[in-house]
Structures are given as C-alpha cells and as structure tokens.
XYZ file of C-alpha atoms in Angstrom:
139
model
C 14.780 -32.126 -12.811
C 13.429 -28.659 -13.097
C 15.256 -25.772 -14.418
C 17.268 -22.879 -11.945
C 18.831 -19.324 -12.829
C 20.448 -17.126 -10.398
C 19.896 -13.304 -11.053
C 21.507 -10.528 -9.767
C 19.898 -8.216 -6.963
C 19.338 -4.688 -9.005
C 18.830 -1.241 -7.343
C 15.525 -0.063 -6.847
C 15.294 3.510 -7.233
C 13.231 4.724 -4.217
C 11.927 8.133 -3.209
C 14.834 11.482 -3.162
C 17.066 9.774 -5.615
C 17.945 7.048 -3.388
C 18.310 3.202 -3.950
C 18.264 0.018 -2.674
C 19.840 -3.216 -3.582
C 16.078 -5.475 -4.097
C 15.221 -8.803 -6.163
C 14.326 -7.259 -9.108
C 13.494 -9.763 -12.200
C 13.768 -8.925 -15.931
C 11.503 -9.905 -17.937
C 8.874 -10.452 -21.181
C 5.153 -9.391 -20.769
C 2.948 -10.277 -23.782
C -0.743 -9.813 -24.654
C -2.721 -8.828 -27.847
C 0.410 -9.544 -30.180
C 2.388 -6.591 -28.220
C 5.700 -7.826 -25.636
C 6.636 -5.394 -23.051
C 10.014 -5.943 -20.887
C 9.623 -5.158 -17.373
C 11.678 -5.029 -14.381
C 9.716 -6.703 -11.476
C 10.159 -7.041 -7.519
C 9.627 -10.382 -6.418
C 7.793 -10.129 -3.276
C 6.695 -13.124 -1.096
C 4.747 -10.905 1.138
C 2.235 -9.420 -2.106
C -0.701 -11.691 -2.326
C -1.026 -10.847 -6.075
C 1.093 -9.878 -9.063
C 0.850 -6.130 -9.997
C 1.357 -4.475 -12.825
C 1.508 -0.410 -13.236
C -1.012 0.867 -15.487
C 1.324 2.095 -19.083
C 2.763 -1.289 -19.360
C -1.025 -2.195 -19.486
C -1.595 0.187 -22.040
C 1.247 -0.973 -24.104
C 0.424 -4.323 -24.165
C -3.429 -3.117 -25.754
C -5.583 -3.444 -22.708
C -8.294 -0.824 -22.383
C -9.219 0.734 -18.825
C -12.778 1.332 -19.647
C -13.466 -2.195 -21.180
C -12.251 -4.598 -18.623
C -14.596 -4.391 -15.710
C -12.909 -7.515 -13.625
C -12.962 -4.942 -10.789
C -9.584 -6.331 -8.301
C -8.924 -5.130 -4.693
C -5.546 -4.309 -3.734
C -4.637 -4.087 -0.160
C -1.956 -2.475 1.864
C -0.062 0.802 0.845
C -1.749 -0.008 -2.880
C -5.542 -0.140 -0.997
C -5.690 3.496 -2.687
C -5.591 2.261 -6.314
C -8.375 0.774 -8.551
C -7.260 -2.613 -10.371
C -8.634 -4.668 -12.791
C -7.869 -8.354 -13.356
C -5.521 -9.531 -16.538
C -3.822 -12.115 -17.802
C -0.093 -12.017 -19.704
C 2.339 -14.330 -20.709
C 5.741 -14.024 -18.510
C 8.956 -14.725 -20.180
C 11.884 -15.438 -17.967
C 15.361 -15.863 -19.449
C 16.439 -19.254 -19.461
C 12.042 -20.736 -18.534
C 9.733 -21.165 -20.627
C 6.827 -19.238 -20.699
C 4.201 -18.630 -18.036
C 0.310 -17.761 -17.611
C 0.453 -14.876 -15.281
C -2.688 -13.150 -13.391
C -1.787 -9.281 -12.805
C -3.751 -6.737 -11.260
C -3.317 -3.917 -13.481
C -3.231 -0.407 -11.745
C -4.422 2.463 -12.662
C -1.305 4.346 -11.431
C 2.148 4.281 -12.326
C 2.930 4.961 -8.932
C 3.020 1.332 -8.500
C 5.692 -0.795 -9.324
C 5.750 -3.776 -11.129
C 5.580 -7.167 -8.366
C 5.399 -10.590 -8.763
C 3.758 -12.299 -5.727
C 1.598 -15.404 -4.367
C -0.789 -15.335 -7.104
C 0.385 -16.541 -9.117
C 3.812 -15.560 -9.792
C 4.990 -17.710 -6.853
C 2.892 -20.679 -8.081
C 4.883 -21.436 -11.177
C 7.989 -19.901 -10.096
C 10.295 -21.097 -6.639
C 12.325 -18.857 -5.187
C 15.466 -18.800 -3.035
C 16.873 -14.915 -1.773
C 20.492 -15.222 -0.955
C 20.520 -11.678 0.228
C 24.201 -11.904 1.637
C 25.481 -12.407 -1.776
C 22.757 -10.233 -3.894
C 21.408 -12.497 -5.874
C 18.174 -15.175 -5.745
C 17.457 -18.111 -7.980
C 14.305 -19.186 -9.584
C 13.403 -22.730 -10.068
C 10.760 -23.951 -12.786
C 7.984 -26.222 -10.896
C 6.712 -27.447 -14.358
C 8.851 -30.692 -15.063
C-alpha cells in the first residue's frame, strides 16, 4: 500500500499584490550538504521541474560550472537553465531524486512537473475543497 497526504491549497502571491488559492507544496531541497525549504506549484501541465536560481545558489551550485545547458519552453522560453539534481523531502515520504532545471532568474517560481516530479509522486487536485493529495508510487 503506498503512502497519501492531503495538503492544503496556499495562496500564490501573483502580480499587484494579488493572490490566488494554487497547489502549492512545502518542502526540503538538499544538495552539497546544504537543505533549502521551498514552496512549490505542482503543475501537471510543466514538462519539467523548475527551480529559481537563489535556491540554486543556496544549495552550492555554481552558474558558471554546470554547463548541462536545459531548454525551457513557454512563458519561461526567455530564461537560460541548466540541468540539476536534488533530493526532495516531502512531509510524511521519504525522500526523492529530483531533476530541476535551475533558472537563472528569480522571476520564476519554484514547479514540480512531468519530469520527474510527477514520476515519483501521484497526484489528486480536489480544487472544490482546496486541498490535493500526494501518493508515494515507491512501495
């Protein structure tokens, strides 16, 4: 039997001071002996996991050094990535291998998508009642 949490929906602060209610998932980035917690927005529709470039930088990674080169596409098309890989600690899961592309903006926010967020993690949105469970697919 694998393991499920429900979460709250949290606001995401948008543009003008305004918000909206959005599946937004706490949790523990680590890399190089440094942990980072994050607030991410799971999004089924992101083909890849993005992470904004100073929780990068707090976790050790250097810009110059890492020249995995990744494309992002959509309304991120405008900013360079590079390819890393964290450990993901959700409350109540153990912890996960996680592929980011790591910005070079902070204009970007933290997501969780397809790859490969979405391949170790199942999700269910129960929008109605603002909240969304995650279920473990490791047994």
């Amino acid at each position: 039997m694998s393991t499920k949490v429900r979460f709250p929906y949290k606001v995401l602060e948008l543009d003008a001071g305004r918000g909206m209610l959005m599946p937004i998932l706490p949790l523990r980035l680590s890399a190089n002996e440094k942990h980072v917690e994050a607030q991410a927005l799971l999004d089924t529709g992101s083909a890849v996991n993005v992470l904004p470039f100073a929780l990068g930088e707090a976790l050790g990674f250097n810009w110059n050094s890492n020249s995995m080169k990744v494309v992002l596409t959509g309304n991120l098309s405008r900013h360079p990535a590079r390819a890393i890989v964290l450990d993901g600690l959700v409350e109540g899961f153990k912890s996960a291998r996680l592929a980011f592309a790591w910005s070079r903006s902070d204009a970007v926010p933290c997501i969780l998508g397809q790859v490969n967020f979405f391949d170790e993690f199942d999700a269910c949105f129960f929008r109605a009642k603002f909240q969304f469970e995650l279920r473990s697919k490791r047994h």
